[in-house]
PDB file of C-alpha atoms in Angstrom:
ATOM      1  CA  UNK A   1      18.152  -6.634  30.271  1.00 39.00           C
ATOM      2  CA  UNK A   2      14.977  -4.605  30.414  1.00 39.00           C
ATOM      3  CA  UNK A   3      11.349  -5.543  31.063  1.00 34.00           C
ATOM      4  CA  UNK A   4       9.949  -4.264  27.799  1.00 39.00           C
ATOM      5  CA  UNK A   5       8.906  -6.737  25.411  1.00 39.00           C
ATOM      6  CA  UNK A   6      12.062  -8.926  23.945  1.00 37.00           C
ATOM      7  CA  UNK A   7      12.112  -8.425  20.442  1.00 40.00           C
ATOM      8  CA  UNK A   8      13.013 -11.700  19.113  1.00 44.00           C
ATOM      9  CA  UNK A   9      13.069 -13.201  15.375  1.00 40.00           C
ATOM     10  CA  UNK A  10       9.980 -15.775  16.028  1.00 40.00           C
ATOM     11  CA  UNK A  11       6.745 -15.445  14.803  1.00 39.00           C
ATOM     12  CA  UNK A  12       3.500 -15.317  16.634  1.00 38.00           C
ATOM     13  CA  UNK A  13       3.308 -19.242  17.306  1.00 38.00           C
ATOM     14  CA  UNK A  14       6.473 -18.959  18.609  1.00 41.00           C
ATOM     15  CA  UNK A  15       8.540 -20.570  16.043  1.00 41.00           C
ATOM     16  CA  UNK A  16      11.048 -19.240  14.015  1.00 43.00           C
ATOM     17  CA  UNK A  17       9.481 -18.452  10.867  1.00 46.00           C
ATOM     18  CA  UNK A  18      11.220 -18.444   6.996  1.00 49.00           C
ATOM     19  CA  UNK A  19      14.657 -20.273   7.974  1.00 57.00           C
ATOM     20  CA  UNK A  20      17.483 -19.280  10.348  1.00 71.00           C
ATOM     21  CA  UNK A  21      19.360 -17.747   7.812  1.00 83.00           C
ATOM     22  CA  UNK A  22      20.810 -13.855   9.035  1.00 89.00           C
ATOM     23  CA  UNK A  23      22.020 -12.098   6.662  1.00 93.00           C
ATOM     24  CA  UNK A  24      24.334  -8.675   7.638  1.00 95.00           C
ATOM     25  CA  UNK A  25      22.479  -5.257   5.993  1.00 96.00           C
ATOM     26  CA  UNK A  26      24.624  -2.813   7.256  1.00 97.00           C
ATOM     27  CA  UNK A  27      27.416  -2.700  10.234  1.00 97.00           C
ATOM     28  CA  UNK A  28      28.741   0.660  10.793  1.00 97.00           C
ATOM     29  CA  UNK A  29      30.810   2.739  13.463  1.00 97.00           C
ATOM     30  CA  UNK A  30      29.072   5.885  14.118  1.00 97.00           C
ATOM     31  CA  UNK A  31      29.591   9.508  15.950  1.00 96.00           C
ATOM     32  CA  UNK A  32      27.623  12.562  16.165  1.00 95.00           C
ATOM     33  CA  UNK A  33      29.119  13.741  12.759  1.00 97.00           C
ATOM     34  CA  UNK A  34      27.843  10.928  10.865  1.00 96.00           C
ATOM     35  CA  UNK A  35      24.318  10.511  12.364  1.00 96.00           C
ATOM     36  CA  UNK A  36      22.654  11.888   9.605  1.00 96.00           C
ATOM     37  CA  UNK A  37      24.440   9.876   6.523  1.00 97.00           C
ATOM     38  CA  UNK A  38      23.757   6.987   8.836  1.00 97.00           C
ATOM     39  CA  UNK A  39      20.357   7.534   8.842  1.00 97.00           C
ATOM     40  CA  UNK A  40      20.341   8.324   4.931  1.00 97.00           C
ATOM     41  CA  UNK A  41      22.005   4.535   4.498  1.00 98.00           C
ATOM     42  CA  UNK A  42      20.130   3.291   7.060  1.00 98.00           C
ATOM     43  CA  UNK A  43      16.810   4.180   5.237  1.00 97.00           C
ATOM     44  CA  UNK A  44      18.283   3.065   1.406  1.00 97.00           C
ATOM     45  CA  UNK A  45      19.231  -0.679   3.053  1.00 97.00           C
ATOM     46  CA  UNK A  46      15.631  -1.013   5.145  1.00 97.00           C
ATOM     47  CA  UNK A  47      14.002   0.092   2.026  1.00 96.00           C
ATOM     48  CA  UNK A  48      16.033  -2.314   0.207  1.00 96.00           C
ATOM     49  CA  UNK A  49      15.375  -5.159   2.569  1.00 95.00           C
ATOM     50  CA  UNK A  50      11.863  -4.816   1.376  1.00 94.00           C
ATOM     51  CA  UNK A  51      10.060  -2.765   4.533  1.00 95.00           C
ATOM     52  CA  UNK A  52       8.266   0.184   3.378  1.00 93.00           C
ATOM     53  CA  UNK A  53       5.745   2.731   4.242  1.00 94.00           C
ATOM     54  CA  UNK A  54       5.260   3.893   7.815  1.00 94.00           C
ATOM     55  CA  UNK A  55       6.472   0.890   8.892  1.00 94.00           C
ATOM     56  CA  UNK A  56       9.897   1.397   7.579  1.00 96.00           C
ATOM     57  CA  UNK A  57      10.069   5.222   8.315  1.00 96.00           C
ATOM     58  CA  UNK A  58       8.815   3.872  12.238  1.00 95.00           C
ATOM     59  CA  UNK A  59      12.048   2.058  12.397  1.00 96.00           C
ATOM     60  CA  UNK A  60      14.593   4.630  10.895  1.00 97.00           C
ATOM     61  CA  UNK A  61      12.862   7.256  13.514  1.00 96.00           C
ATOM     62  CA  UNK A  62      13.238   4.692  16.536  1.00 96.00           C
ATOM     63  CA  UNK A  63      16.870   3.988  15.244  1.00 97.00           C
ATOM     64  CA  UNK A  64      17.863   7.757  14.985  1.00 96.00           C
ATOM     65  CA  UNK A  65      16.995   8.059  18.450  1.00 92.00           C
ATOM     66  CA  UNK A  66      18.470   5.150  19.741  1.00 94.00           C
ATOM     67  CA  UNK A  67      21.982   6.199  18.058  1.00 96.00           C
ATOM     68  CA  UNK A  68      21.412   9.881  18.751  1.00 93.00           C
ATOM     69  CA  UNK A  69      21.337   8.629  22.608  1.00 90.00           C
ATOM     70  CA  UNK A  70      24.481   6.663  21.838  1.00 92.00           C
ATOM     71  CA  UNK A  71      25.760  10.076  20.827  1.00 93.00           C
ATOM     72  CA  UNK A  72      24.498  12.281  23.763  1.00 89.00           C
ATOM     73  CA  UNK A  73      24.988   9.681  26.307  1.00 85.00           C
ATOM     74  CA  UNK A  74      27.475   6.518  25.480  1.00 87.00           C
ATOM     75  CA  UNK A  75      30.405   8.282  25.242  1.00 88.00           C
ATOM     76  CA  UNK A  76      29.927  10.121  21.755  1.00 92.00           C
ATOM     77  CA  UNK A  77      30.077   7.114  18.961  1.00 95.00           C
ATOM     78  CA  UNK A  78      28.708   3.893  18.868  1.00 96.00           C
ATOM     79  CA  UNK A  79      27.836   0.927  16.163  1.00 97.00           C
ATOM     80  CA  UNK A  80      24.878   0.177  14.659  1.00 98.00           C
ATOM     81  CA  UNK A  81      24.148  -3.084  13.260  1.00 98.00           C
ATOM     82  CA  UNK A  82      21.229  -4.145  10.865  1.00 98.00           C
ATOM     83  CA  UNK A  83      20.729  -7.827   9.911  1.00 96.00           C
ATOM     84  CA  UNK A  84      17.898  -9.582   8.566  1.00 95.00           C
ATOM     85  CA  UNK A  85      16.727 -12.686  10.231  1.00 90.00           C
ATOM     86  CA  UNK A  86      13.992 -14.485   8.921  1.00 88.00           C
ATOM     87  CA  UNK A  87      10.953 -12.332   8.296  1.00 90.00           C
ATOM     88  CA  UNK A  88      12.173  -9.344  10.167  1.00 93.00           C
ATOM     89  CA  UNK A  89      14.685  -6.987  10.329  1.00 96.00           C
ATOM     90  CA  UNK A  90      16.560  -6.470  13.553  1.00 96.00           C
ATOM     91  CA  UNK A  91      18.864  -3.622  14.116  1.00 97.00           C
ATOM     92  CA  UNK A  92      21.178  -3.396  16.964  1.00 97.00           C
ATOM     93  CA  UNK A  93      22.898   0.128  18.735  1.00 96.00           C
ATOM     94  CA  UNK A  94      25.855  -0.435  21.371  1.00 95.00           C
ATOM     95  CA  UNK A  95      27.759   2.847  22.742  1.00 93.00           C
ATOM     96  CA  UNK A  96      30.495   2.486  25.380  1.00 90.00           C
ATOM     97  CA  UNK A  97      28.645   4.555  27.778  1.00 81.00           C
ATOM     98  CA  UNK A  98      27.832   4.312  31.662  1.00 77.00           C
ATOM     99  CA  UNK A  99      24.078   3.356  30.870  1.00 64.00           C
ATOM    100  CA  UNK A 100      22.813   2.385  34.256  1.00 60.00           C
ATOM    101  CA  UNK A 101      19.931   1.772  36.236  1.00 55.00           C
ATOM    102  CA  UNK A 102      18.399   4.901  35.408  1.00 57.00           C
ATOM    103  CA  UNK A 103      17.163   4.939  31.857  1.00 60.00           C
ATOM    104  CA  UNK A 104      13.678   5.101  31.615  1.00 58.00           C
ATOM    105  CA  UNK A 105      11.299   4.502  28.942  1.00 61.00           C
ATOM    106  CA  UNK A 106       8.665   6.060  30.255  1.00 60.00           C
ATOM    107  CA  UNK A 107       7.233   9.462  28.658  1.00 54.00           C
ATOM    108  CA  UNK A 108       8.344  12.117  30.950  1.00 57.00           C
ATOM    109  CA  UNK A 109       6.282  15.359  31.995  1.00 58.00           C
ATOM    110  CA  UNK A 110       5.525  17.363  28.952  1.00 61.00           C
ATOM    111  CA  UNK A 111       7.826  20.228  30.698  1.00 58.00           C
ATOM    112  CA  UNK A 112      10.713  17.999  31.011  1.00 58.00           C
ATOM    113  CA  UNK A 113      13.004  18.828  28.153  1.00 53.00           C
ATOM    114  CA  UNK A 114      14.653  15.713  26.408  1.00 56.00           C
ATOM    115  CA  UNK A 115      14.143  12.180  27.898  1.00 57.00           C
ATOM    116  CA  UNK A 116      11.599  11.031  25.048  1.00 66.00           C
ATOM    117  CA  UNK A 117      14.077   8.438  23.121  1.00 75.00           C
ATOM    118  CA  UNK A 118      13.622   5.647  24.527  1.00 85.00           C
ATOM    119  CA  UNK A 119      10.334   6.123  24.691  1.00 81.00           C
ATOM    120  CA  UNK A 120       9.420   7.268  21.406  1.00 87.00           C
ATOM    121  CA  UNK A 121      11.651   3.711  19.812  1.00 90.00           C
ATOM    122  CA  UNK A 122       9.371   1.828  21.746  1.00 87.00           C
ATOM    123  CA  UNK A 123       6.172   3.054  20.965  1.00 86.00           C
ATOM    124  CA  UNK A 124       7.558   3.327  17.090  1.00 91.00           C
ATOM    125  CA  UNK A 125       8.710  -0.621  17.052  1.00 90.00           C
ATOM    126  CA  UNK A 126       6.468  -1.950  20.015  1.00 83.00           C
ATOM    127  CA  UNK A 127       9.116  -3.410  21.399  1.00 81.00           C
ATOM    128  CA  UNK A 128      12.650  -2.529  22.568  1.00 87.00           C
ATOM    129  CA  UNK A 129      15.276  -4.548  24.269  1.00 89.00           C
ATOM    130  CA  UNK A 130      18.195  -2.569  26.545  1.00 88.00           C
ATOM    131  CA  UNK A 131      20.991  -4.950  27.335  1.00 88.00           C
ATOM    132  CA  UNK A 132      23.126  -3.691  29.629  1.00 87.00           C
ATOM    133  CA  UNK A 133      27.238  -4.613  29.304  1.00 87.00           C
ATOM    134  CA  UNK A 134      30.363  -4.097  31.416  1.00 88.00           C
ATOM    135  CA  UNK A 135      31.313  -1.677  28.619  1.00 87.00           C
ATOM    136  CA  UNK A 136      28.348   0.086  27.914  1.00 89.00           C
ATOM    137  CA  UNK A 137      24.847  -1.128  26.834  1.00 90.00           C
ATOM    138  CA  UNK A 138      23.120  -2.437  23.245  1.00 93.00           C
ATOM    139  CA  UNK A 139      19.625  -0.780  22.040  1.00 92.00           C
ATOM    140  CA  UNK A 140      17.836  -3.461  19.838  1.00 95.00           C
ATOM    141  CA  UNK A 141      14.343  -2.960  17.805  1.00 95.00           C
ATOM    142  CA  UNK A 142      13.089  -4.850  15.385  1.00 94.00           C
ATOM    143  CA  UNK A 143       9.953  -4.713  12.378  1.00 94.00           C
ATOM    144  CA  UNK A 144       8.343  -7.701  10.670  1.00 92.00           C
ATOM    145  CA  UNK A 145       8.699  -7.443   6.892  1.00 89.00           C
ATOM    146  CA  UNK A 146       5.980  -9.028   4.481  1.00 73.00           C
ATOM    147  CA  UNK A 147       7.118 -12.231   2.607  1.00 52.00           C
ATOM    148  CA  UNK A 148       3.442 -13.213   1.408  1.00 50.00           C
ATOM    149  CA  UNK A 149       3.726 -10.506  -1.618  1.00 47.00           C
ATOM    150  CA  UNK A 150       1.276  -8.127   0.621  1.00 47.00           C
ATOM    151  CA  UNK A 151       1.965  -3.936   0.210  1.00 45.00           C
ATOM    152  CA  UNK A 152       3.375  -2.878   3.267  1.00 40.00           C
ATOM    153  CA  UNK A 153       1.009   0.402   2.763  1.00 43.00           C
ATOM    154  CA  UNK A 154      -2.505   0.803   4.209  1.00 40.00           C
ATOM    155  CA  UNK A 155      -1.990   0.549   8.281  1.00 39.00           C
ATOM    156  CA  UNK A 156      -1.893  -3.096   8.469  1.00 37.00           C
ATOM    157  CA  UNK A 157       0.736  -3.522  11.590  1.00 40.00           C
ATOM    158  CA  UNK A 158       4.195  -4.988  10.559  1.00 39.00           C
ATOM    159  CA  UNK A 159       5.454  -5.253  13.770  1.00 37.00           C
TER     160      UNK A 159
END
């Protein structure tokens, strides 16, 4: 696993809030052919779930990156999974690439060319979990939605 902060489905206290009920929003085998209908039904079934606003176009953006890295670097395809849990929405991205020690989610020089993915799904979720397997490695982000009736417009942080 990585040291960045563990997105998990608890609330602030700690406990699990609004039930343990998960329910499956979209689980989907991907390559770099289908990355951008992904992202098109990835966007209609956050939307869907409720998220909106920057908030919700924060998470497609951090997810396009994370499966466009599956792409580039986990051996061309991957899976995406997006499940609600509670008050959030948590989506998951495993390829069946090398991964390894060396990813990095930190921003690199402005005249390095690429290397900003990781990066950029972190700073767009606040928090990103790598979890590396035998057989590659699983991306997983996550955003708060708002159960208390609340617009999810006008900056208030749903994360």
């Amino acid at each position: 696993m990585s040291n960045l902060d563990r997105p998990d489905v608890s609330g602030p206290d700690g406990a699990s809030s609004g039930g343990d009920e998960v329910a499956s929003l979209l689980s989907l085998s991907f390559t770099g052919q289908t990355v951008t209908a992904l992202r098109h039904l990835l966007a209609a079934r956050i939307a869907a779930a409720g998220l909106r606003g920057d908030a919700a176009e924060d998470l497609v953006l951090a997810v396009h990156e994370l499966v466009t890295n599956a792409v580039l670097h986990g051996g061309g395809r991957g899976r995406l999974e997006l499940f609600r849990h509670a008050d959030r929405l948590v989506c998951e991205v495993t390829d069946h690439g090398p991964g390894g020690a060396g990813l990095t989610v930190n921003l690199p020089a402005t005249d390095t060319p690429g290397g900003r993915g990781l990066w950029l799904a972190h700073q767009l979720t606040g928090a990103l979990t790598l979890t590396h397997r035998p057989d590659g490695m699983t991306a997983t982000v996550t955003a708060r939605l708002i159960t208390d009736g609340a617009s999810n417009e006008g900056g208030l942080p749903y994360r």
